[in-house]
Short mmCIF file of C-alpha atoms in Angstrom, two decimals:
data_model
loop_
_atom_site.label_atom_id
_atom_site.label_comp_id
_atom_site.label_asym_id
_atom_site.label_seq_id
_atom_site.Cartn_x
_atom_site.Cartn_y
_atom_site.Cartn_z
CA MET A 1 0.00 0.00 0.00
CA SER A 2 1.39 3.37 -0.96
CA LEU A 3 1.95 6.06 1.64
CA LYS A 4 -0.50 8.36 -0.11
CA LEU A 5 -3.30 5.75 -0.06
CA TRP A 6 -2.61 4.89 3.57
CA ALA A 7 -2.78 8.56 4.58
CA LYS A 8 -6.06 8.94 2.71
CA LYS A 9 -7.64 5.95 4.46
CA SER A 10 -6.37 7.15 7.84
CA LEU A 11 -7.94 10.55 7.22
CA ILE A 12 -11.26 8.91 6.34
CA VAL A 13 -11.14 6.86 9.56
CA ILE A 14 -10.40 9.97 11.62
CA VAL A 15 -13.26 11.90 9.98
CA ASN A 16 -15.64 9.00 10.57
CA LYS A 17 -14.64 8.82 14.23
CA GLU A 18 -15.24 12.54 14.62
CA GLU A 19 -18.67 12.19 13.02
CA VAL A 20 -19.51 9.30 15.35
CA MET A 21 -18.41 11.34 18.36
CA GLU A 22 -20.51 14.29 17.19
CA LEU A 23 -23.53 12.03 16.77
CA LYS A 24 -23.01 10.57 20.23
CA GLY A 25 -22.71 14.05 21.69
CA LEU A 26 -25.89 15.12 19.89
CA ARG A 27 -27.76 12.06 21.17
CA GLU A 28 -26.59 12.76 24.73
CA MET A 29 -27.67 16.36 24.44
CA MET A 30 -31.11 15.43 23.07
CA LYS A 31 -31.47 12.81 25.80
CA LYS A 32 -30.66 15.41 28.46
CA ILE A 33 -33.09 17.92 26.93
CA GLY A 34 -35.82 15.31 26.73
CA PHE A 35 -35.23 14.24 30.32
CA LEU A 36 -35.42 17.80 31.66
CA TRP A 37 -38.47 18.62 29.52
CA PHE A 38 -40.30 15.54 30.78
CA GLU A 39 -39.35 16.35 34.38
CA GLY A 40 -40.77 19.84 33.95
CA PHE A 41 -43.97 18.50 32.38
CA ARG A 42 -44.32 15.97 35.20
CA GLU A 43 -43.78 18.64 37.86
CA ALA A 44 -46.53 20.79 36.35
CA CYS A 45 -48.94 17.86 36.38
CA CYS A 46 -48.45 17.16 40.10
CA LEU A 47 -51.81 18.75 40.89
CA HIS A 48 -52.21 16.64 44.01
CA ARG A 49 -50.07 19.29 45.71
CA VAL A 50 -52.97 21.71 45.29
CA ILE A 51 -55.23 19.44 47.33
CA ILE A 52 -52.60 18.89 50.01
CA LEU A 53 -51.83 22.60 50.39
CA SER A 54 -55.51 23.58 50.28
CA LEU A 55 -56.28 21.19 53.12
CA ARG A 56 -53.57 22.88 55.19
CA SER A 57 -54.85 26.45 54.65
CA LYS A 58 -58.46 27.63 54.73
CA MET A 59 -57.49 30.98 53.21
CA LEU A 60 -55.78 29.20 50.32
CA LEU A 61 -58.90 27.13 49.74
CA LEU A 62 -61.03 30.28 49.87
CA ARG A 63 -58.90 32.21 47.35
CA THR A 64 -58.72 29.24 44.98
CA GLY A 65 -62.48 28.84 45.21
CA GLN A 66 -62.96 32.54 44.47
CA CYS A 67 -60.84 32.18 41.32
CA PHE A 68 -62.98 29.26 40.18
CA LEU A 69 -66.19 31.16 40.94
CA LEU A 70 -65.25 34.38 39.15
CA ASN A 71 -63.34 33.00 36.16
CA GLY A 72 -65.06 29.65 35.74
CA PHE A 73 -68.67 30.06 36.79
CA ILE A 74 -69.21 33.75 35.99
CA PHE A 75 -66.78 34.51 33.13
CA LEU A 76 -66.79 31.22 31.21
CA GLY A 77 -70.41 30.69 32.18
CA SER A 78 -71.31 34.00 30.54
CA ILE A 79 -69.53 32.97 27.34
CA PHE A 80 -71.37 29.63 27.35
CA LEU A 81 -74.68 31.42 27.97
CA LEU A 82 -74.02 33.84 25.11
CA ASN A 83 -73.13 31.12 22.60
CA THR A 84 -75.81 28.59 23.55
CA LEU A 85 -78.77 30.75 24.51
CA ILE A 86 -78.54 34.46 23.70
CA ILE A 87 -77.14 34.28 20.14
CA PRO A 88 -79.50 31.43 19.04
CA ALA A 89 -82.42 33.38 20.56
CA LEU A 90 -81.44 36.49 18.60
CA TRP A 91 -81.20 34.43 15.40
CA TRP A 92 -84.72 33.13 16.07
CA ILE A 93 -86.19 36.53 16.98
CA LEU A 94 -84.24 38.53 14.39
CA PRO A 95 -83.80 36.33 11.28
CA HIS A 96 -81.01 37.09 8.85
CA SER A 97 -83.39 37.60 5.93
CA SER A 98 -83.48 41.34 6.67
CA THR A 99 -80.45 43.63 6.57
CA PHE A 100 -81.91 45.71 9.39
CA TYR A 101 -82.42 42.63 11.57
CA SER A 102 -78.87 41.47 10.88
CA PHE A 103 -77.49 44.88 11.86
CA LEU A 104 -79.68 44.97 14.99
CA ARG A 105 -78.64 41.45 16.00
CA LEU A 106 -74.95 42.25 15.54
CA SER A 107 -75.35 45.51 17.47
CA LEU A 108 -76.98 43.73 20.41
CA ILE A 109 -74.17 41.17 20.54
CA HIS A 110 -71.53 43.91 20.49
CA LEU A 111 -73.48 45.78 23.17
CA PHE A 112 -73.43 42.65 25.31
CA TYR A 113 -69.63 42.49 24.93
CA LEU A 114 -69.25 46.21 25.63
CA LEU A 115 -71.44 46.35 28.74
CA TRP A 116 -70.67 42.94 30.22
CA PHE A 117 -67.70 40.99 28.84
CA TYR A 118 -65.08 43.72 28.59
CA PRO A 119 -65.77 45.22 32.06
CA LEU A 120 -65.87 41.71 33.49
CA TYR A 121 -62.60 40.90 31.70
CA VAL A 122 -60.83 43.94 33.20
CA PHE A 123 -62.35 43.28 36.62
CA SER A 124 -61.22 39.66 36.45
CA ILE A 125 -57.65 40.62 35.51
CA VAL A 126 -57.32 43.08 38.40
CA LEU A 127 -58.95 40.89 41.03
CA SER A 128 -57.29 37.66 39.86
CA THR A 129 -53.85 39.30 40.00
CA ILE A 130 -54.44 40.13 43.66
CA TRP A 131 -55.75 36.65 44.35
CA TYR A 132 -52.82 34.96 42.60
CA ASN A 133 -50.40 36.70 44.94
CA ASP A 134 -52.50 35.64 47.94
CA ILE A 135 -52.69 32.06 46.65
CA ALA A 136 -48.91 31.93 46.24
CA LYS A 137 -48.41 33.46 49.70
CA TYR A 138 -50.80 31.08 51.46
CA GLY A 139 -49.42 28.13 49.50
CA TYR A 140 -45.88 29.08 50.47
CA ALA A 141 -46.95 29.35 54.11
CA ALA A 142 -48.73 25.99 53.88
CA MET A 143 -45.43 24.43 52.82
CA GLY A 144 -44.19 25.18 56.34
CA THR A 145 -41.27 27.27 55.10
CA SER A 146 -40.22 30.84 55.63
CA ASN A 147 -37.24 32.94 54.73
CA ILE A 148 -35.51 31.82 57.92
CA THR A 149 -36.16 28.10 57.53
CA ALA A 150 -35.50 28.17 53.82
CA HIS A 151 -31.99 29.50 54.31
CA LYS A 152 -30.95 28.09 57.67
CA GLY A 153 -32.77 24.87 58.37
CA GLU A 154 -33.04 23.38 54.89
CA THR A 155 -29.41 23.84 54.00
CA GLN A 156 -28.46 21.32 56.66
CA ASN A 157 -30.56 18.54 55.16
CA HIS A 158 -30.69 19.27 51.45
CA PRO A 159 -28.23 20.06 48.69
CA PRO A 160 -27.82 23.68 47.61
CA THR A 161 -30.75 25.21 45.71
CA LEU A 162 -31.37 28.35 43.76
CA GLN A 163 -32.96 29.91 46.83
CA ASN A 164 -30.24 29.32 49.38
CA GLU A 165 -27.33 29.81 46.98
CA HIS A 166 -28.47 33.13 45.54
CA HIS A 167 -30.33 34.77 48.39
CA VAL A 168 -30.33 38.54 47.94
CA LYS A 169 -28.06 40.40 50.35
CA ARG A 170 -29.68 43.81 50.29
CA PRO A 171 -28.76 46.68 52.56
CA SER A 172 -31.14 47.33 55.41
CA GLY A 173 -33.37 50.36 55.60
CA LEU A 174 -34.46 52.62 52.77
CA GLY A 175 -31.62 51.53 50.48
CA GLY A 176 -32.79 47.92 50.48
CA VAL A 177 -36.38 48.99 49.82
CA MET A 178 -35.33 51.15 46.87
CA ILE A 179 -33.27 48.30 45.38
CA GLY A 180 -36.26 45.97 45.71
CA ILE A 181 -38.55 48.49 44.00
CA GLY A 182 -36.03 49.01 41.20
CA GLU A 183 -35.79 45.26 40.66
CA GLN A 184 -39.57 44.92 40.51
CA VAL A 185 -39.88 47.79 38.01
CA TYR A 186 -37.20 46.28 35.77
CA SER A 187 -38.79 42.82 36.07
CA ILE A 188 -42.21 44.16 35.04
CA LEU A 189 -40.68 46.00 32.09
CA LEU A 190 -38.65 42.96 31.01
CA LEU A 191 -41.63 40.61 31.13
CA SER A 192 -43.87 43.14 29.38
CA VAL A 193 -41.43 43.36 26.48
CA PHE A 194 -41.13 39.57 26.44
CA PHE A 195 -44.93 39.30 26.29
CA LEU A 196 -44.96 41.56 23.22
CA GLU A 197 -42.23 39.38 21.72
CA VAL A 198 -44.36 36.28 22.34
CA TYR A 199 -47.38 37.96 20.78
CA ALA A 200 -45.40 39.03 17.69
CA THR A 201 -44.10 35.52 16.99
CA GLY A 202 -47.65 34.34 16.36
CA PHE A 203 -47.66 36.30 13.08
CA ILE A 204 -44.53 34.66 11.67
CA PRO A 205 -45.46 32.40 8.71
CA TYR A 206 -45.04 28.62 8.98
CA ILE A 207 -43.02 28.46 12.22
CA GLY A 208 -44.88 31.21 14.08
CA LYS A 209 -47.28 28.88 15.93
CA VAL A 210 -44.47 26.61 17.10
CA LEU A 211 -42.38 29.54 18.33
CA ASN A 212 -45.42 31.06 19.99
CA PHE A 213 -46.13 27.79 21.83
CA VAL A 214 -42.55 27.47 23.10
CA LEU A 215 -42.28 31.11 24.19
CA LEU A 216 -45.68 30.96 25.89
CA SER A 217 -44.54 27.86 27.77
CA TRP A 218 -41.48 29.71 29.05
CA MET A 219 -43.52 32.78 29.93
CA TYR A 220 -46.10 30.91 32.00
CA ALA A 221 -43.40 28.78 33.66
CA TYR A 222 -41.51 31.91 34.69
CA TYR A 223 -44.66 33.51 36.07
CA CYS A 224 -45.44 30.38 38.10
CA PHE A 225 -41.98 30.17 39.69
CA GLU A 226 -41.59 33.93 40.12
CA TYR A 227 -43.88 33.96 43.17
CA LYS A 228 -41.73 31.35 44.89
CA TRP A 229 -38.53 33.19 44.04
CA ASN A 230 -40.00 36.45 45.31
CA PHE A 231 -40.80 34.91 48.67
CA ASN A 232 -37.29 33.44 48.83
CA GLU A 233 -35.82 36.83 47.83
CA VAL A 234 -33.82 35.45 44.91
CA ALA A 235 -32.04 38.19 42.95
CA LEU A 236 -33.48 38.94 39.51
CA ASP A 237 -30.24 38.27 37.63
CA LYS A 238 -29.92 34.89 39.38
CA ARG A 239 -33.49 34.00 38.42
CA LEU A 240 -32.84 34.79 34.78
CA ASP A 241 -29.53 32.93 34.76
CA TYR A 242 -31.14 29.88 36.39
CA PHE A 243 -34.13 29.99 34.04
CA GLU A 244 -32.02 30.32 30.89
CA SER A 245 -29.61 27.62 32.07
CA TYR A 246 -32.38 25.03 32.52
CA TRP A 247 -34.65 26.16 29.73
CA ALA A 248 -35.66 22.60 28.80
CA PHE A 249 -37.13 21.97 32.26
CA PHE A 250 -39.13 25.19 32.24
CA ALA A 251 -40.33 24.60 28.67
CA GLY A 252 -41.75 21.30 29.89
CA PHE A 253 -43.30 22.90 32.97
CA GLY A 254 -45.11 25.55 30.94
CA SER A 255 -46.37 23.16 28.26
CA PRO A 256 -49.51 21.93 30.11
CA CYS A 257 -50.49 25.56 30.74
CA VAL A 258 -50.32 26.39 27.04
CA LEU A 259 -51.87 23.14 25.82
CA ALA A 260 -55.00 23.93 27.83
CA ILE A 261 -55.57 27.28 26.06
CA PHE A 262 -53.75 27.11 22.72
CA PHE A 263 -56.69 26.06 20.54
CA PHE A 264 -59.42 28.30 21.96
CA SER A 265 -60.53 31.86 21.25
CA PRO A 266 -58.76 34.63 23.24
CA LEU A 267 -61.61 35.18 25.73
CA VAL A 268 -62.14 31.46 26.36
CA SER A 269 -58.37 30.95 26.64
CA TYR A 270 -58.16 33.70 29.25
CA GLY A 271 -60.99 32.17 31.29
CA ILE A 272 -59.41 28.71 31.24
CA MET A 273 -55.95 30.07 32.09
CA ALA A 274 -57.40 32.19 34.91
CA ILE A 275 -58.70 28.96 36.46
CA LEU A 276 -55.63 26.82 35.85
CA PHE A 277 -52.89 29.37 36.56
CA PRO A 278 -53.23 29.35 40.37
CA LEU A 279 -53.05 25.56 40.29
CA PHE A 280 -49.75 25.65 38.41
CA VAL A 281 -48.49 28.37 40.78
CA LEU A 282 -49.12 25.99 43.67
CA THR A 283 -47.41 23.08 41.90
CA ALA A 284 -44.40 25.35 41.33
CA THR A 285 -44.48 26.48 44.97
CA GLY A 286 -44.48 22.89 46.17
CA SER A 287 -41.88 21.75 43.66
CA LYS A 288 -38.57 20.33 44.91
CA ALA A 289 -37.11 20.20 41.42
CA GLU A 290 -34.06 22.17 42.49
CA GLN A 291 -33.19 19.38 44.94
CA GLU A 292 -34.37 16.34 42.98
CA ILE A 293 -32.72 17.10 39.63
CA SER A 294 -28.96 17.54 39.17
CA PHE A 295 -28.63 21.08 37.85
CA GLU A 296 -24.86 21.47 38.20
CA LYS A 297 -23.35 23.50 35.39
CA ASP A 298 -20.55 21.03 34.71
CA LYS A 299 -23.06 18.26 34.01
CA ARG A 300 -24.96 20.56 31.67
CA ARG A 301 -21.79 21.31 29.74
CA ASP A 302 -20.88 17.63 29.59
CA ALA A 303 -24.25 16.96 27.98
CA GLY A 304 -23.66 19.69 25.41
CA MET A 305 -26.31 21.99 26.87
CA GLU A 306 -25.50 25.66 27.12
CA ARG A 307 -27.41 28.60 28.48
CA LEU A 308 -30.14 29.72 26.07
CA PRO A 309 -30.56 33.54 26.03
CA ILE A 310 -34.36 33.50 26.16
CA PHE A 311 -34.66 37.05 27.47
CA TYR A 312 -31.88 38.55 25.30
CA VAL A 313 -34.17 40.64 23.08
CA ALA A 314 -36.41 41.65 25.99
CA ASN A 315 -33.35 42.65 28.03
CA LYS A 316 -31.88 44.76 25.20
CA VAL A 317 -35.18 46.54 24.56
CA SER A 318 -35.74 47.10 28.29
CA MET A 319 -32.26 48.56 28.72
CA TRP A 320 -32.86 50.84 25.74
CA LEU A 321 -36.14 52.05 27.24
CA LEU A 322 -34.44 52.68 30.56
CA SER A 323 -31.72 54.66 28.78
CA LEU A 324 -34.42 57.17 27.84
CA LEU A 325 -34.84 58.07 31.53
CA PRO A 326 -33.03 61.08 33.00
CA GLN A 327 -29.36 60.39 33.61
CA ASP A 328 -29.55 60.39 37.42
CA LYS A 329 -32.38 57.83 37.46
CA TRP A 330 -30.55 55.75 34.84
CA ASP A 331 -27.40 55.65 37.00
CA GLN A 332 -29.45 54.54 40.01
CA MET A 333 -31.06 51.74 37.96
CA GLN A 334 -27.67 50.60 36.67
CA ASP A 335 -26.30 50.48 40.24
CA ARG A 336 -29.28 48.43 41.43
CA LYS A 337 -29.01 46.03 38.50
CA ALA A 338 -25.28 45.59 39.15
CA GLN A 339 -25.97 44.71 42.77
#
């Protein structure tokens, strides 16, 4: 065999080995992603935690019941009543054979939306937002944890978690309060921009629906865990780093939320989500995923998984909007974000 032919065959063998190694690495990465996604999906479906926590707290049971009453019985019930009784009655009373009757029928339906559905929709959003915070607070209390136990007692018996590794060390007094307010303002702005980003992806041809589903899953997962992280006083930058590092888990956790609403009209989707969201908040509050799943960064790198910059666009836009503030307020916000 000539030296040239031998070198050529050796090069082919080396290339083939590299391809095999790349395929193995890809399979390991997909296996890791699939495992974390399934774990997130399974965590979201652990609705038995809602029953357990509700039995421990009467106020939690009351708030959850109020959400079901307002958003399920009243809001969704009104939609059901409109579609099954009112609209068929109008079609019977005002037949479509006449242009005037058609206009009158359409006007009455729009009047029903204007005087009932839209005010009820706004009222539901405001009241449900307050109730969600109460549900998360009572659920967190029903877990038997507090800021003290979460950071002193649990660290003796459990491996490090996001909460006890990245607890915020804020200055006491007015300075700490101002930092907390600045963080909340930036968080609201960031998530608002991300919501617009999610909404815009729905208009992208062909792949828009898929992207919209994935981004919605992340959005609802973040909202569910945010209550828990707030109570544990986890810094905003640590939340985002943790969320983007384990994006597959949170994509799985948010999937049941989105599946329940993805194929309905906007009003019906809101009503269903308003009922289900507090349940997923409670499953997130009772989740021990940080302790049960190995989330060490070295293992993630070994599996070929890297941090996915989910909030990159939202962060850039938010920082640009903040740059429009007066210089002194901008410097204060930069200092708070750096801390």
